[in-house]
Amino acid sequence: MDRPSWDEYFMQITELVASRSTCMRRKVGAILVKDKNILATGYNGVPSGITHCDVTGCLRDQLKVPSGERHELCRGLHAEQNAIIQAARHGINIDGSTVYCTDSPCIICSKMLINAGVTGVVFRRGYPDKLSLQMLEEAGIEYVQFKQSEDA
């Protein structure tokens, strides 16, 4: 019986979570996990009740903002932010958890993850934000780029 490893399992779930995104540039999913249990999920998109970017058009494209820069010039929230918010809304303690993400966190998300007590980051794709990984390292947060095993 071929069962995925825990990392493979959680990374597969991040891809499913990302499929809910309405971002026109990059579909990102994140899940917060502790003791092999999913605590919260998030995908990138606009706040609840706001018109989605696939309807309004991408503000970042309209303003010609390069990827990895000027994160405040976006109508949406990042997947990691939405996962943290979901946990907070439901009273879930994420201290000591690991975040699994389709993409490595940006600097804003890294700062939030540090202060939320997240102790590990596993991501599939890199992101053009070196300061983010430097801050995670300085905070003592273990991060690793997930590599799919050849057997999976």
N, CA and C atoms as an extended XYZ file, in Angstrom:
456
Properties=species:S:1:pos:R:3:atomname:S:1:resname:S:1:resid:I:1 pbc="F F F"
N         0.847       -1.184        0.000 N   MET     1
C         0.000        0.000        0.000 CA  MET     1
C         0.894        1.249        0.000 C   MET     1
N         0.699        2.102       -0.993 N   ASP     2
C         1.486        3.324       -1.105 CA  ASP     2
C         0.731        4.484       -0.471 C   ASP     2
N         1.185        4.855        0.712 N   ARG     3
C         0.598        6.005        1.391 CA  ARG     3
C         1.564        7.169        1.268 C   ARG     3
N         1.034        8.374        1.077 N   PRO     4
C         1.935        9.523        1.037 CA  PRO     4
C         2.530        9.772        2.415 C   PRO     4
N         3.733       10.347        2.439 N   SER     5
C         4.306       10.778        3.713 CA  SER     5
C         3.434       11.911        4.241 C   SER     5
N         3.626       12.281        5.496 N   TRP     6
C         2.850       13.393        6.064 CA  TRP     6
C         3.096       14.671        5.278 C   TRP     6
N         4.348       14.946        4.927 N   ASP     7
C         4.634       16.152        4.155 CA  ASP     7
C         3.947       16.109        2.792 C   ASP     7
N         3.996       14.965        2.115 N   GLU     8
C         3.321       14.827        0.818 CA  GLU     8
C         1.813       15.049        0.970 C   GLU     8
N         1.237       14.447        1.990 N   TYR     9
C        -0.198       14.569        2.267 CA  TYR     9
C        -0.593       16.033        2.474 C   TYR     9
N         0.134       16.731        3.345 N   PHE    10
C        -0.208       18.117        3.627 CA  PHE    10
C         0.053       19.022        2.421 C   PHE    10
N         1.101       18.752        1.665 N   MET    11
C         1.361       19.562        0.476 CA  MET    11
C         0.276       19.352       -0.584 C   MET    11
N        -0.223       18.129       -0.706 N   GLN    12
C        -1.324       17.880       -1.643 CA  GLN    12
C        -2.559       18.673       -1.229 C   GLN    12
N        -2.794       18.768        0.056 N   ILE    13
C        -3.951       19.527        0.546 CA  ILE    13
C        -3.778       21.015        0.257 C   ILE    13
N        -2.543       21.541        0.348 N   THR    14
C        -2.352       22.965        0.037 CA  THR    14
C        -2.752       23.267       -1.411 C   THR    14
N        -2.500       22.324       -2.309 N   GLU    15
C        -2.875       22.528       -3.716 CA  GLU    15
C        -4.398       22.581       -3.861 C   GLU    15
N        -5.108       21.729       -3.136 N   LEU    16
C        -6.568       21.753       -3.166 CA  LEU    16
C        -7.098       23.060       -2.589 C   LEU    16
N        -6.523       23.497       -1.474 N   VAL    17
C        -6.925       24.766       -0.867 CA  VAL    17
C        -6.680       25.915       -1.850 C   VAL    17
N        -5.540       25.902       -2.529 N   ALA    18
C        -5.204       26.960       -3.490 CA  ALA    18
C        -6.211       27.036       -4.635 C   ALA    18
N        -6.861       25.935       -4.940 N   SER    19
C        -7.812       25.921       -6.055 CA  SER    19
C        -9.026       26.819       -5.795 C   SER    19
N        -9.248       27.237       -4.556 N   ARG    20
C       -10.338       28.163       -4.217 CA  ARG    20
C        -9.979       29.618       -4.527 C   ARG    20
N        -8.700       29.905       -4.761 N   SER    21
C        -8.248       31.272       -4.985 CA  SER    21
C        -8.853       31.868       -6.245 C   SER    21
N        -9.140       33.166       -6.180 N   THR    22
C        -9.595       33.882       -7.366 CA  THR    22
C        -8.534       34.882       -7.836 C   THR    22
N        -7.311       34.751       -7.319 N   CYS    23
C        -6.213       35.617       -7.736 CA  CYS    23
C        -5.865       35.299       -9.188 C   CYS    23
N        -5.619       36.342       -9.946 N   MET    24
C        -5.321       36.170      -11.360 CA  MET    24
C        -3.840       35.943      -11.627 C   MET    24
N        -2.984       36.211      -10.642 N   ARG    25
C        -1.537       36.083      -10.826 CA  ARG    25
C        -0.993       34.757      -10.320 C   ARG    25
N        -1.433       34.357       -9.139 N   ARG    26
C        -0.834       33.188       -8.497 CA  ARG    26
C        -1.844       32.609       -7.514 C   ARG    26
N        -2.169       31.340       -7.663 N   LYS    27
C        -3.078       30.671       -6.723 CA  LYS    27
C        -2.234       30.030       -5.630 C   LYS    27
N        -2.468       30.474       -4.384 N   VAL    28
C        -1.652       30.032       -3.261 CA  VAL    28
C        -2.557       29.437       -2.193 C   VAL    28
N        -2.114       28.335       -1.611 N   GLY    29
C        -2.825       27.716       -0.494 CA  GLY    29
C        -1.891       27.521        0.678 C   GLY    29
N        -2.449       27.572        1.878 N   ALA    30
C        -1.669       27.362        3.096 CA  ALA    30
C        -2.518       26.622        4.111 C   ALA    30
N        -1.871       25.747        4.873 N   ILE    31
C        -2.551       25.087        5.986 CA  ILE    31
C        -1.634       25.130        7.209 C   ILE    31
N        -2.233       25.307        8.354 N   LEU    32
C        -1.514       25.284        9.627 CA  LEU    32
C        -1.754       23.926       10.257 C   LEU    32
N        -0.662       23.260       10.628 N   VAL    33
C        -0.720       21.879       11.112 CA  VAL    33
C         0.027       21.773       12.437 C   VAL    33
N        -0.557       21.023       13.366 N   LYS    34
C         0.113       20.730       14.636 CA  LYS    34
C        -0.236       19.307       15.023 C   LYS    34
N         0.761       18.547       15.402 N   ASP    35
C         0.574       17.153       15.803 CA  ASP    35
C        -0.205       16.357       14.753 C   ASP    35
N         0.133       16.602       13.490 N   LYS    36
C        -0.468       15.910       12.335 CA  LYS    36
C        -1.960       16.203       12.176 C   LYS    36
N        -2.428       17.304       12.760 N   ASN    37
C        -3.815       17.740       12.625 CA  ASN    37
C        -3.858       19.109       11.959 C   ASN    37
N        -4.768       19.271       11.012 N   ILE    38
C        -4.942       20.557       10.344 CA  ILE    38
C        -5.738       21.471       11.262 C   ILE    38
N        -5.149       22.633       11.571 N   LEU    39
C        -5.789       23.603       12.455 CA  LEU    39
C        -6.600       24.639       11.676 C   LEU    39
N        -6.088       25.066       10.524 N   ALA    40
C        -6.749       26.100        9.725 CA  ALA    40
C        -6.193       26.062        8.310 C   ALA    40
N        -6.974       26.586        7.389 N   THR    41
C        -6.555       26.674        5.993 CA  THR    41
C        -6.745       28.106        5.502 C   THR    41
N        -6.056       28.444        4.439 N   GLY    42
C        -6.248       29.751        3.823 CA  GLY    42
C        -5.772       29.735        2.394 C   GLY    42
N        -6.397       30.545        1.578 N   TYR    43
C        -5.954       30.741        0.203 CA  TYR    43
C        -5.955       32.234       -0.066 C   TYR    43
N        -5.223       32.664       -1.080 N   ASN    44
C        -5.154       34.087       -1.344 CA  ASN    44
C        -6.413       34.561       -2.059 C   ASN    44
N        -6.896       35.714       -1.606 N   GLY    45
C        -8.089       36.296       -2.194 CA  GLY    45
C        -8.544       37.502       -1.394 C   GLY    45
N        -9.543       38.176       -1.911 N   VAL    46
C       -10.041       39.400       -1.292 CA  VAL    46
C       -10.792       39.088        0.010 C   VAL    46
N       -10.936       40.088        0.879 N   PRO    47
C       -11.703       39.880        2.113 CA  PRO    47
C       -13.148       39.467        1.810 C   PRO    47
N       -13.765       38.802        2.753 N   SER    48
C       -15.158       38.352        2.606 CA  SER    48
C       -16.068       39.523        2.236 C   SER    48
N       -16.939       39.289        1.266 N   GLY    49
C       -17.914       40.294        0.862 CA  GLY    49
C       -17.407       41.298       -0.167 C   GLY    49
N       -16.138       41.184       -0.557 N   ILE    50
C       -15.548       42.098       -1.534 CA  ILE    50
C       -15.526       41.406       -2.904 C   ILE    50
N       -15.734       42.177       -3.957 N   THR    51
C       -15.730       41.624       -5.308 CA  THR    51
C       -14.355       41.033       -5.631 C   THR    51
N       -14.365       39.818       -6.157 N   HIS    52
C       -13.125       39.095       -6.465 CA  HIS    52
C       -12.381       39.717       -7.647 C   HIS    52
N       -11.070       39.528       -7.630 N   CYS    53
C       -10.196       40.091       -8.666 CA  CYS    53
C       -10.479       39.507      -10.044 C   CYS    53
N       -10.991       38.283      -10.112 N   ASP    54
C       -11.308       37.727      -11.422 CA  ASP    54
C       -12.517       38.441      -12.041 C   ASP    54
N       -13.186       39.297      -11.245 N   VAL    55
C       -14.275       40.131      -11.750 CA  VAL    55
C       -13.780       41.555      -11.990 C   VAL    55
N       -13.056       42.122      -11.029 N   THR    56
C       -12.612       43.519      -11.115 CA  THR    56
C       -11.354       43.704      -11.958 C   THR    56
N       -10.591       42.644      -12.122 N   GLY    57
C        -9.284       42.750      -12.749 CA  GLY    57
C        -8.229       42.891      -11.669 C   GLY    57
N        -7.009       42.571      -12.002 N   CYS    58
C        -5.908       42.584      -11.045 CA  CYS    58
C        -5.342       43.993      -10.891 C   CYS    58
N        -5.452       44.550       -9.697 N   LEU    59
C        -4.922       45.875       -9.406 CA  LEU    59
C        -3.412       45.916       -9.634 C   LEU    59
N        -2.718       44.866       -9.245 N   ARG    60
C        -1.253       44.819       -9.399 CA  ARG    60
C        -0.865       44.820      -10.877 C   ARG    60
N        -1.612       44.113      -11.709 N   ASP    61
C        -1.353       44.133      -13.151 CA  ASP    61
C        -1.639       45.525      -13.720 C   ASP    61
N        -2.758       46.120      -13.281 N   GLN    62
C        -3.128       47.444      -13.772 CA  GLN    62
C        -2.057       48.480      -13.426 C   GLN    62
N        -1.445       48.344      -12.233 N   LEU    63
C        -0.418       49.284      -11.779 CA  LEU    63
C         0.996       48.841      -12.172 C   LEU    63
N         1.101       47.682      -12.835 N   LYS    64
C         2.388       47.126      -13.279 CA  LYS    64
C         3.366       46.920      -12.113 C   LYS    64
N         2.854       46.335      -11.023 N   VAL    65
C         3.670       46.060       -9.831 CA  VAL    65
C         4.342       44.699      -10.017 C   VAL    65
N         5.670       44.630       -9.947 N   PRO    66
C         6.365       43.350      -10.094 CA  PRO    66
C         6.057       42.389       -8.935 C   PRO    66
N         6.114       41.113       -9.223 N   SER    67
C         5.918       40.098       -8.195 CA  SER    67
C         6.955       40.265       -7.093 C   SER    67
N         6.521       40.112       -5.851 N   GLY    68
C         7.423       40.206       -4.711 CA  GLY    68
C         7.638       41.618       -4.195 C   GLY    68
N         6.972       42.605       -4.795 N   GLU    69
C         7.134       43.999       -4.380 CA  GLU    69
C         5.784       44.624       -4.055 C   GLU    69
N         5.808       45.641       -3.181 N   ARG    70
C         4.650       46.475       -2.871 CA  ARG    70
C         3.393       45.653       -2.581 C   ARG    70
N         3.482       44.773       -1.595 N   HIS    71
C         2.381       43.866       -1.250 CA  HIS    71
C         1.103       44.605       -0.860 C   HIS    71
N         1.243       45.839       -0.386 N   GLU    72
C         0.064       46.602        0.027 CA  GLU    72
C        -0.799       47.030       -1.161 C   GLU    72
N        -0.238       46.986       -2.362 N   LEU    73
C        -0.993       47.358       -3.557 CA  LEU    73
C        -1.673       46.129       -4.149 C   LEU    73
N        -2.625       45.619       -3.393 N   CYS    74
C        -3.363       44.419       -3.791 CA  CYS    74
C        -4.680       44.406       -3.026 C   CYS    74
N        -5.731       43.966       -3.675 N   ARG    75
C        -7.033       43.874       -3.013 CA  ARG    75
C        -7.126       42.636       -2.116 C   ARG    75
N        -6.228       41.702       -2.322 N   GLY    76
C        -6.333       40.422       -1.629 CA  GLY    76
C        -5.447       40.281       -0.411 C   GLY    76
N        -5.733       39.233        0.334 N   LEU    77
C        -4.911       38.770        1.453 CA  LEU    77
C        -4.155       37.543        0.983 C   LEU    77
N        -3.015       37.299        1.596 N   HIS    78
C        -2.241       36.111        1.261 CA  HIS    78
C        -2.806       34.892        1.985 C   HIS    78
N        -2.491       33.726        1.455 N   ALA    79
C        -3.002       32.469        2.000 CA  ALA    79
C        -2.621       32.295        3.465 C   ALA    79
N        -1.369       32.611        3.810 N   GLU    80
C        -0.912       32.466        5.195 CA  GLU    80
C        -1.685       33.412        6.115 C   GLU    80
N        -1.937       34.635        5.645 N   GLN    81
C        -2.710       35.593        6.424 CA  GLN    81
C        -4.117       35.058        6.673 C   GLN    81
N        -4.749       34.527        5.627 N   ASN    82
C        -6.100       33.997        5.784 CA  ASN    82
C        -6.145       32.787        6.718 C   ASN    82
N        -5.117       31.961        6.703 N   ALA    83
C        -5.067       30.821        7.625 CA  ALA    83
C        -4.949       31.307        9.077 C   ALA    83
N        -4.096       32.292        9.308 N   ILE    84
C        -3.944       32.864       10.658 CA  ILE    84
C        -5.259       33.495       11.109 C   ILE    84
N        -5.912       34.233       10.215 N   ILE    85
C        -7.188       34.879       10.546 CA  ILE    85
C        -8.258       33.839       10.844 C   ILE    85
N        -8.310       32.772       10.048 N   GLN    86
C        -9.295       31.716       10.283 CA  GLN    86
C        -9.100       31.097       11.662 C   GLN    86
N        -7.854       30.829       12.014 N   ALA    87
C        -7.574       30.263       13.342 CA  ALA    87
C        -8.007       31.233       14.439 C   ALA    87
N        -7.701       32.507       14.282 N   ALA    88
C        -8.072       33.506       15.295 CA  ALA    88
C        -9.586       33.611       15.438 C   ALA    88
N       -10.306       33.608       14.334 N   ARG    89
C       -11.776       33.720       14.379 CA  ARG    89
C       -12.416       32.550       15.108 C   ARG    89
N       -11.761       31.390       15.045 N   HIS    90
C       -12.321       30.192       15.671 CA  HIS    90
C       -11.645       29.848       16.991 C   HIS    90
N       -10.784       30.725       17.480 N   GLY    91
C       -10.142       30.515       18.777 CA  GLY    91
C        -9.166       29.357       18.801 C   GLY    91
N        -8.469       29.133       17.696 N   ILE    92
C        -7.535       28.011       17.598 CA  ILE    92
C        -6.116       28.515       17.845 C   ILE    92
N        -5.446       27.919       18.810 N   ASN    93
C        -4.073       28.285       19.144 CA  ASN    93
C        -3.125       27.648       18.127 C   ASN    93
N        -2.392       28.484       17.401 N   ILE    94
C        -1.476       27.961       16.377 CA  ILE    94
C        -0.023       28.011       16.829 C   ILE    94
N         0.211       28.378       18.081 N   ASP    95
C         1.575       28.411       18.618 CA  ASP    95
C         2.191       27.018       18.503 C   ASP    95
N         3.373       26.935       17.935 N   GLY    96
C         4.047       25.649       17.781 CA  GLY    96
C         3.640       24.873       16.544 C   GLY    96
N         2.854       25.475       15.682 N   SER    97
C         2.396       24.776       14.482 CA  SER    97
C         3.397       24.948       13.336 C   SER    97
N         3.154       24.205       12.267 N   THR    98
C         3.915       24.304       11.024 CA  THR    98
C         2.957       24.758        9.944 C   THR    98
N         3.407       25.682        9.110 N   VAL    99
C         2.596       26.095        7.972 CA  VAL    99
C         3.134       25.391        6.728 C   VAL    99
N         2.224       24.784        5.989 N   TYR   100
C         2.515       24.203        4.681 CA  TYR   100
C         1.929       25.161        3.659 C   TYR   100
N         2.751       25.563        2.666 N   CYS   101
C         2.328       26.557        1.672 CA  CYS   101
C         2.714       26.091        0.280 C   CYS   101
N         1.901       26.472       -0.680 N   THR   102
C         2.279       26.185       -2.055 CA  THR   102
C         3.493       27.011       -2.459 C   THR   102
N         3.655       28.206       -1.866 N   ASP   103
C         4.752       29.118       -2.188 CA  ASP   103
C         5.410       29.586       -0.900 C   ASP   103
N         6.696       29.925       -0.950 N   SER   104
C         7.343       30.423        0.264 CA  SER   104
C         6.709       31.759        0.650 C   SER   104
N         6.642       32.048        1.942 N   PRO   105
C         5.964       33.264        2.396 CA  PRO   105
C         6.707       34.537        1.992 C   PRO   105
N         5.940       35.601        1.813 N   CYS   106
C         6.528       36.921        1.605 CA  CYS   106
C         6.981       37.468        2.961 C   CYS   106
N         7.615       38.613        2.960 N   ILE   107
C         8.121       39.199        4.197 CA  ILE   107
C         6.985       39.524        5.173 C   ILE   107
N         5.870       40.023        4.681 N   ILE   108
C         4.750       40.358        5.572 CA  ILE   108
C         4.223       39.096        6.242 C   ILE   108
N         4.021       38.053        5.468 N   CYS   109
C         3.528       36.794        6.035 CA  CYS   109
C         4.545       36.183        6.991 C   CYS   109
N         5.818       36.269        6.655 N   SER   110
C         6.847       35.734        7.557 CA  SER   110
C         6.798       36.430        8.910 C   SER   110
N         6.656       37.749        8.904 N   LYS   111
C         6.573       38.479       10.174 CA  LYS   111
C         5.350       38.048       10.969 C   LYS   111
N         4.236       37.834       10.292 N   MET   112
C         3.022       37.383       10.977 CA  MET   112
C         3.203       35.968       11.540 C   MET   112
N         3.799       35.089       10.747 N   LEU   113
C         4.031       33.715       11.199 CA  LEU   113
C         4.957       33.693       12.410 C   LEU   113
N         5.993       34.522       12.399 N   ILE   114
C         6.919       34.602       13.531 CA  ILE   114
C         6.162       35.001       14.793 C   ILE   114
N         5.386       36.079       14.709 N   ASN   115
C         4.680       36.562       15.901 CA  ASN   115
C         3.528       35.672       16.316 C   ASN   115
N         3.008       34.854       15.410 N   ALA   116
C         1.932       33.920       15.756 CA  ALA   116
C         2.466       32.655       16.425 C   ALA   116
N         3.788       32.509       16.467 N   GLY   117
C         4.373       31.345       17.130 CA  GLY   117
C         4.536       30.123       16.251 C   GLY   117
N         4.401       30.294       14.937 N   VAL   118
C         4.614       29.182       14.014 CA  VAL   118
C         6.095       28.808       14.067 C   VAL   118
N         6.377       27.514       14.135 N   THR   119
C         7.756       27.073       14.319 CA  THR   119
C         8.361       26.379       13.105 C   THR   119
N         7.567       26.152       12.069 N   GLY   120
C         8.084       25.514       10.868 CA  GLY   120
C         7.352       25.982        9.632 C   GLY   120
N         8.065       26.014        8.506 N   VAL   121
C         7.495       26.399        7.215 CA  VAL   121
C         7.948       25.375        6.186 C   VAL   121
N         6.998       24.795        5.481 N   VAL   122
C         7.283       23.877        4.377 CA  VAL   122
C         6.586       24.464        3.151 C   VAL   122
N         7.337       24.682        2.072 N   PHE   123
C         6.756       25.283        0.873 CA  PHE   123
C         7.209       24.530       -0.360 C   PHE   123
N         6.406       24.635       -1.418 N   ARG   124
C         6.726       23.943       -2.671 CA  ARG   124
C         7.558       24.829       -3.598 C   ARG   124
N         7.081       26.013       -3.908 N   ARG   125
C         7.758       26.903       -4.859 CA  ARG   125
C         8.378       28.088       -4.128 C   ARG   125
N         9.497       28.558       -4.660 N   GLY   126
C        10.128       29.742       -4.110 CA  GLY   126
C         9.348       30.994       -4.485 C   GLY   126
N         9.739       32.107       -3.879 N   TYR   127
C         9.088       33.400       -4.106 CA  TYR   127
C        10.188       34.449       -4.071 C   TYR   127
N        10.125       35.473       -4.901 N   PRO   128
C        11.224       36.444       -4.970 CA  PRO   128
C        11.275       37.404       -3.769 C   PRO   128
N        11.553       36.860       -2.593 N   ASP   129
C        11.603       37.670       -1.379 CA  ASP   129
C        12.621       37.054       -0.423 C   ASP   129
N        13.895       37.376       -0.626 N   LYS   130
C        14.982       36.793        0.178 CA  LYS   130
C        14.933       37.234        1.632 C   LYS   130
N        14.496       38.478        1.898 N   LEU   131
C        14.415       38.976        3.275 CA  LEU   131
C        13.490       38.108        4.117 C   LEU   131
N        12.444       37.604        3.493 N   SER   132
C        11.490       36.739        4.189 CA  SER   132
C        12.183       35.527        4.805 C   SER   132
N        12.971       34.826        4.003 N   LEU   133
C        13.658       33.632        4.497 CA  LEU   133
C        14.747       33.993        5.511 C   LEU   133
N        15.399       35.128        5.304 N   GLN   134
C        16.401       35.585        6.272 CA  GLN   134
C        15.770       35.834        7.643 C   GLN   134
N        14.586       36.435        7.656 N   MET   135
C        13.918       36.713        8.934 CA  MET   135
C        13.454       35.421        9.606 C   MET   135
N        12.940       34.474        8.814 N   LEU   136
C        12.542       33.187        9.388 CA  LEU   136
C        13.746       32.520       10.042 C   LEU   136
N        14.869       32.548        9.330 N   GLU   137
C        16.103       31.937        9.859 CA  GLU   137
C        16.539       32.642       11.142 C   GLU   137
N        16.532       33.960       11.134 N   GLU   138
C        16.942       34.715       12.320 CA  GLU   138
C        16.031       34.430       13.512 C   GLU   138
N        14.749       34.180       13.237 N   ALA   139
C        13.781       33.884       14.297 CA  ALA   139
C        13.872       32.429       14.770 C   ALA   139
N        14.716       31.638       14.118 N   GLY   140
C        14.856       30.240       14.514 CA  GLY   140
C        13.753       29.344       13.992 C   GLY   140
N        13.079       29.790       12.952 N   ILE   141
C        12.001       28.996       12.361 CA  ILE   141
C        12.581       28.146       11.242 C   ILE   141
N        12.396       26.857       11.381 N   GLU   142
C        12.902       25.927       10.368 CA  GLU   142
C        12.039       26.044        9.117 C   GLU   142
N        12.675       26.209        7.970 N   TYR   143
C        11.943       26.234        6.710 CA  TYR   143
C        12.620       25.303        5.723 C   TYR   143
N        11.807       24.700        4.877 N   VAL   144
C        12.341       23.747        3.911 CA  VAL   144
C        11.483       23.790        2.649 C   VAL   144
N        12.160       23.722        1.507 N   GLN   145
C        11.432       23.610        0.250 CA  GLN   145
C        11.128       22.139        0.017 C   GLN   145
N         9.855       21.827       -0.134 N   PHE   146
C         9.389       20.454       -0.300 CA  PHE   146
C         9.790       19.936       -1.676 C   PHE   146
N        10.349       18.749       -1.668 N   LYS   147
C        10.689       18.071       -2.921 CA  LYS   147
C         9.856       16.805       -3.001 C   LYS   147
N         9.061       16.685       -4.046 N   GLN   148
C         8.238       15.497       -4.233 CA  GLN   148
C         9.121       14.278       -4.404 C   GLN   148
N         8.815       13.206       -3.691 N   SER   149
C         9.628       11.994       -3.826 CA  SER   149
C         9.326       11.364       -5.182 C   SER   149
N        10.288       10.624       -5.688 N   GLU   150
C        10.108        9.978       -7.002 CA  GLU   150
C         9.069        8.888       -6.969 C   GLU   150
N         8.816        8.325       -5.788 N   ASP   151
C         7.834        7.251       -5.677 CA  ASP   151
C         6.405        7.776       -5.638 C   ASP   151
N         6.234        9.047       -5.269 N   ALA   152
C         4.876        9.593       -5.099 CA  ALA   152
C         4.253        9.978       -6.409 C   ALA   152
